[in-house]
Tab-separated table of C-alpha atoms in Angstrom:
chain	number	residue	atom	x	y	z
A	117	MET	CA	69.104	99.131	62.118
A	118	THR	CA	68.863	95.828	64.020
A	119	LEU	CA	71.594	95.334	66.602
A	120	CYS	CA	70.942	91.818	67.897
A	121	ARG	CA	69.974	88.321	66.831
A	122	SER	CA	66.276	87.563	66.633
A	123	ALA	CA	66.615	84.943	69.391
A	124	ILE	CA	67.777	87.615	71.865
A	125	ARG	CA	65.318	90.346	70.976
A	126	PRO	CA	62.377	89.016	73.080
A	127	LEU	CA	64.595	89.225	76.162
A	128	LEU	CA	65.394	92.840	75.440
A	129	ASP	CA	61.807	93.758	74.631
A	130	HIS	CA	60.144	92.110	77.631
A	131	GLY	CA	62.499	91.316	80.470
A	132	PHE	CA	65.547	93.511	80.262
A	133	SER	CA	64.067	96.614	81.880
A	134	ALA	CA	63.348	94.618	85.050
A	135	LEU	CA	66.834	93.127	84.976
A	136	ARG	CA	68.388	96.608	84.821
A	137	ARG	CA	66.636	97.545	88.079
A	138	THR	CA	67.772	94.480	90.053
A	139	GLN	CA	71.063	92.689	89.395
A	140	PRO	CA	72.282	94.059	86.048
A	141	HIS	CA	75.072	92.640	83.948
A	142	CYS	CA	76.381	95.905	82.532
A	143	GLY	CA	78.490	94.146	79.915
A	144	LEU	CA	75.364	92.658	78.331
A	145	LEU	CA	73.636	96.036	78.462
A	146	LEU	CA	76.564	97.605	76.635
A	147	VAL	CA	76.773	94.937	73.951
A	148	LYS	CA	73.137	93.832	73.580
A	149	GLY	CA	71.089	96.415	75.443
A	150	LEU	CA	69.518	97.958	72.353
A	151	ALA	CA	67.379	95.771	70.114
A	152	SER	CA	67.486	98.303	67.262
A	153	LEU	CA	68.712	101.786	66.441
A	154	PRO	CA	67.027	104.102	63.943
A	155	GLU	CA	69.022	105.833	61.260
A	156	GLY	CA	69.333	109.601	61.344
A	157	ASP	CA	69.625	112.335	63.918
A	158	LYS	CA	67.882	110.449	66.753
A	159	ALA	CA	70.477	107.675	66.874
A	160	GLY	CA	72.908	109.738	68.953
A	161	GLU	CA	70.186	110.770	71.370
A	162	ILE	CA	69.085	107.157	71.870
A	163	LYS	CA	72.652	105.963	72.437
A	164	ALA	CA	73.292	108.798	74.895
A	165	GLY	CA	70.148	107.900	76.838
A	166	HIS	CA	71.148	104.248	76.983
A	167	ILE	CA	74.621	105.131	78.257
A	168	ARG	CA	73.161	107.440	80.907
A	169	ALA	CA	70.907	104.595	82.072
A	170	ILE	CA	73.905	102.266	82.432
A	171	ALA	CA	75.801	104.953	84.356
A	172	GLU	CA	72.975	105.026	86.911
A	173	LEU	CA	73.269	101.309	87.665
A	174	GLY	CA	74.755	100.053	90.904
A	175	VAL	CA	77.053	97.113	91.570
A	176	PRO	CA	75.464	93.635	91.648
A	177	ASP	CA	75.944	91.520	94.769
A	178	PHE	CA	77.511	88.680	92.810
A	179	TYR	CA	80.378	90.952	91.780
A	180	ARG	CA	81.015	92.091	95.348
A	181	LEU	CA	81.260	88.445	96.431
A	182	ALA	CA	83.585	87.606	93.525
A	183	PHE	CA	85.796	90.607	94.306
A	184	GLU	CA	86.071	89.639	97.980
A	185	ARG	CA	87.037	86.104	96.942
A	186	TRP	CA	89.709	87.473	94.591
A	187	GLN	CA	91.117	89.657	97.376
A	188	ARG	CA	91.386	86.662	99.699
A	189	THR	CA	92.980	84.563	96.970
A	190	THR	CA	95.701	87.152	96.318
A	191	ALA	CA	96.386	88.154	99.937
A	192	ASP	CA	99.550	86.023	100.340
A	193	ALA	CA	102.402	88.553	100.240
A	194	GLN	CA	104.927	85.778	99.549
A	195	ARG	CA	103.240	85.080	96.244
A	196	PHE	CA	101.421	88.275	95.222
A	197	ALA	CA	101.960	92.024	95.259
A	198	ALA	CA	98.366	93.243	95.550
A	199	PHE	CA	97.428	96.897	95.907
A	200	ARG	CA	94.740	99.335	94.876
A	201	LEU	CA	94.964	102.800	93.393
A	202	PRO	CA	92.243	105.419	92.828
A	203	LEU	CA	91.807	107.121	89.488
A	204	ALA	CA	92.690	110.798	89.502
A	205	GLY	CA	89.861	111.397	87.039
A	206	ARG	CA	88.269	108.992	84.587
A	207	LEU	CA	89.419	106.077	82.472
A	208	TYR	CA	88.835	105.137	78.843
A	209	ILE	CA	89.816	101.509	78.343
A	210	GLY	CA	88.701	99.420	75.378
A	211	VAL	CA	86.980	102.322	73.587
A	212	VAL	CA	87.535	100.813	70.146
A	213	ARG	CA	86.184	97.366	70.976
A	214	ASP	CA	83.513	96.027	68.598
A	215	ASN	CA	80.242	97.249	69.980
A	216	ALA	CA	76.798	98.006	68.623
A	217	LEU	CA	76.916	101.413	70.353
A	218	GLU	CA	80.157	102.262	68.502
A	219	THR	CA	81.741	103.082	71.841
A	220	GLY	CA	82.844	100.625	74.440
A	221	VAL	CA	84.673	99.909	77.641
A	222	THR	CA	86.486	96.768	78.722
A	223	VAL	CA	84.429	94.758	81.181
A	224	SER	CA	84.655	91.307	82.716
A	225	HIS	CA	82.897	88.768	80.514
A	226	THR	CA	81.600	86.988	83.627
A	227	TYR	CA	80.591	89.892	85.858
A	228	GLY	CA	80.093	92.854	83.515
A	229	MET	CA	82.191	95.216	85.665
A	230	PRO	CA	85.165	97.269	84.407
A	231	LEU	CA	88.634	95.749	84.319
A	232	ILE	CA	92.059	96.635	82.981
A	233	PRO	CA	93.477	93.675	81.027
A	234	GLY	CA	96.644	92.126	82.422
A	235	SER	CA	98.307	92.577	79.024
A	236	ALA	CA	97.807	96.355	79.287
A	237	VAL	CA	99.109	96.368	82.872
A	238	LYS	CA	102.224	94.445	81.810
A	239	GLY	CA	102.746	96.733	78.812
A	240	LEU	CA	102.665	99.858	80.971
A	241	CYS	CA	105.010	98.305	83.536
A	242	ARG	CA	107.427	97.283	80.761
A	243	ALA	CA	107.346	100.828	79.358
A	244	SER	CA	108.099	102.212	82.827
A	245	ALA	CA	111.038	99.819	83.166
A	246	GLY	CA	112.373	101.044	79.818
A	247	ARG	CA	112.462	104.574	81.224
A	248	TRP	CA	113.604	103.939	84.804
A	249	LEU	CA	115.292	100.535	84.989
A	250	ASP	CA	118.677	100.649	83.277
A	251	ASN	CA	119.350	96.922	83.530
A	252	PRO	CA	118.513	94.793	80.474
A	253	GLU	CA	118.919	91.509	82.370
A	254	ALA	CA	116.475	92.604	85.060
A	255	ARG	CA	113.979	93.756	82.430
A	256	ARG	CA	114.287	90.425	80.629
A	257	TRP	CA	113.655	88.533	83.860
A	258	LEU	CA	110.630	90.664	84.703
A	259	PHE	CA	108.948	90.742	81.298
A	260	GLY	CA	110.686	88.334	78.952
A	261	ASN	CA	112.406	89.364	75.747
A	262	ASP	CA	112.342	92.941	74.572
A	263	PRO	CA	110.673	93.456	71.173
A	264	GLY	CA	113.056	92.711	68.320
A	265	GLU	CA	115.381	90.371	70.213
A	266	GLU	CA	116.462	87.107	68.630
A	267	GLU	CA	114.018	84.236	69.151
A	268	THR	CA	116.930	81.936	69.981
A	269	THR	CA	117.162	83.702	73.353
A	270	ALA	CA	113.426	83.743	73.996
A	271	GLU	CA	112.362	84.055	77.623
A	272	MET	CA	108.872	84.354	79.072
A	273	GLY	CA	109.546	86.537	82.090
A	274	GLY	CA	109.223	85.636	85.736
A	275	LEU	CA	106.061	87.542	86.694
A	276	ILE	CA	102.352	87.213	85.985
A	277	PHE	CA	100.352	90.435	85.580
A	278	HIS	CA	96.715	89.732	86.369
A	279	ASP	CA	93.694	91.728	85.199
A	280	ALA	CA	93.051	94.732	87.451
A	281	TRP	CA	89.589	94.520	89.035
A	282	TRP	CA	87.381	97.523	89.706
A	283	VAL	CA	86.975	98.088	93.462
A	284	PRO	CA	83.313	98.120	94.568
A	285	GLY	CA	82.853	100.969	97.046
A	286	ARG	CA	79.900	101.994	99.167
A	287	GLY	CA	77.276	103.329	96.812
A	288	GLU	CA	79.855	104.157	94.140
A	289	LYS	CA	78.888	103.490	90.532
A	290	PRO	CA	81.553	102.313	88.081
A	291	PHE	CA	80.404	103.928	84.834
A	292	VAL	CA	79.950	107.566	83.885
A	293	ALA	CA	78.451	109.104	80.763
A	294	GLU	CA	80.811	111.236	78.689
A	295	VAL	CA	80.505	113.265	75.504
A	296	VAL	CA	83.249	113.730	72.926
A	297	THR	CA	82.531	116.523	70.443
A	298	VAL	CA	83.872	115.961	66.950
A	299	HIS	CA	84.356	119.281	65.146
A	300	HIS	CA	85.609	118.200	61.722
A	301	THR	CA	83.788	115.040	60.655
A	302	ALA	CA	84.530	115.508	56.940
A	303	TYR	CA	88.237	115.906	57.636
A	304	TYR	CA	88.490	112.792	59.813
A	305	GLY	CA	86.104	110.770	57.666
A	306	SER	CA	88.154	111.424	54.523
A	307	GLY	CA	91.492	110.667	56.135
A	308	GLY	CA	92.513	114.313	55.889
A	309	ARG	CA	91.666	114.776	52.207
A	310	ASP	CA	88.809	117.217	52.913
A	311	PRO	CA	90.018	120.376	54.658
A	312	ALA	CA	88.952	121.225	58.189
A	313	SER	CA	87.074	124.471	58.615
A	314	ASP	CA	86.081	126.680	61.539
A	315	PHE	CA	82.594	126.701	60.033
A	316	ASP	CA	82.108	122.950	60.582
A	317	SER	CA	79.286	122.151	62.988
A	318	PRO	CA	80.364	120.223	66.106
A	319	ILE	CA	78.714	116.823	66.519
A	320	PRO	CA	78.502	115.428	70.083
A	321	ALA	CA	79.351	111.717	70.325
A	322	PRO	CA	78.155	109.897	73.470
A	323	GLN	CA	80.840	107.860	75.242
A	324	ILE	CA	81.128	105.807	78.416
A	325	ALA	CA	84.056	105.999	80.848
A	326	VAL	CA	85.012	104.503	84.217
A	327	ARG	CA	85.656	106.090	87.596
A	328	GLY	CA	86.731	104.787	91.012
A	329	SER	CA	89.651	102.560	92.038
A	330	PHE	CA	91.291	99.385	90.745
A	331	HIS	CA	92.871	96.402	92.490
A	332	PHE	CA	96.182	95.419	90.854
A	333	VAL	CA	97.840	92.030	91.333
A	334	ILE	CA	101.348	90.937	90.294
A	335	GLU	CA	102.316	87.334	90.947
A	336	GLY	CA	105.852	86.056	91.465
A	337	GLN	CA	108.801	86.162	93.846
A	338	PRO	CA	108.480	88.969	96.441
A	339	LEU	CA	111.733	90.748	95.549
A	340	TRP	CA	110.679	91.078	91.901
A	341	THR	CA	106.996	91.807	92.516
A	342	ARG	CA	107.957	94.729	94.771
A	343	LEU	CA	110.118	96.169	92.009
A	344	ALA	CA	107.380	95.661	89.410
A	345	ARG	CA	104.829	97.279	91.717
A	346	ARG	CA	106.998	100.368	92.074
A	347	LEU	CA	107.459	100.615	88.302
A	348	LEU	CA	103.735	100.108	87.715
A	349	GLU	CA	102.674	102.727	90.252
A	350	GLU	CA	105.035	105.262	88.697
A	351	GLY	CA	103.649	104.512	85.241
A	352	LEU	CA	100.015	104.743	86.352
A	353	GLN	CA	100.569	108.065	88.086
A	354	GLN	CA	102.951	109.711	85.623
A	355	HIS	CA	101.674	108.450	82.265
A	356	GLY	CA	98.333	106.703	82.798
A	357	ILE	CA	96.756	103.813	80.938
A	358	GLY	CA	94.050	103.440	78.306
A	359	GLY	CA	92.876	106.008	75.773
A	360	LYS	CA	92.862	109.821	75.662
A	361	ARG	CA	95.788	110.108	78.059
A	362	SER	CA	96.892	113.372	76.431
A	363	SER	CA	93.590	114.824	77.655
A	364	GLY	CA	94.198	113.672	81.227
A	365	TYR	CA	92.287	110.397	81.192
A	366	GLY	CA	93.669	107.175	82.636
A	367	ARG	CA	95.954	108.654	85.284
A	368	PHE	CA	95.908	107.395	88.851
A	369	ALA	CA	96.387	109.256	92.094
A	370	GLY	CA	98.933	108.318	94.749
A	371	GLY	CA	98.229	106.660	98.040
A	372	SER	CA	98.096	102.958	97.175
A	373	GLU	CA	96.714	100.484	99.715
């Protein structure tokens, strides 16, 4: 099975292995890193090997420079609430994105490093406010209209939730290879029509996850950004973000900076 356009294949066949050893763009390796994939039992093994290779990659210098520039840009406490939190474990974000490997992770289009989209950050913060902020007017000012409200009273909200950037540490690698074992493929593949059985053979499915810390940025008036930061931190630590949260993924530890 061919996974890329013919114009890209020469790059993968001849120059990509050298690129992986120097300044890799992991997003391209995830989306276009395999020129082809054979049908049959070896497909999973090849995908798993490719994911393990990506997990061994370091952080390119151009991302470190971009991250430092972003930190400086968002350092004004009168305009931004900027803080970082470490993951308590690992993060699945963007798993269902279209991807030739049939497993994905959200990365920056420009730099190829993991990020948490600002829309997801805002959604989690809004959900936290629904649980802990019993003031509809304050919620409307923070986030805009609640779902289902009349459009005649439409409001945008007074804060901007930026994408959360992965924090480049010393020698730390952003990606980690994971395996999800599917036990009842016939059951899930048929939408529940075929019964699940204890005699079904488990099939390991290679996945890729993220580890480390993220830099969160909320833009707006200081009084409101401090409130949003508190709500967001509570949501990240108590409920998590991304996929497989019921299995413990996507939760953050305390001790923000």
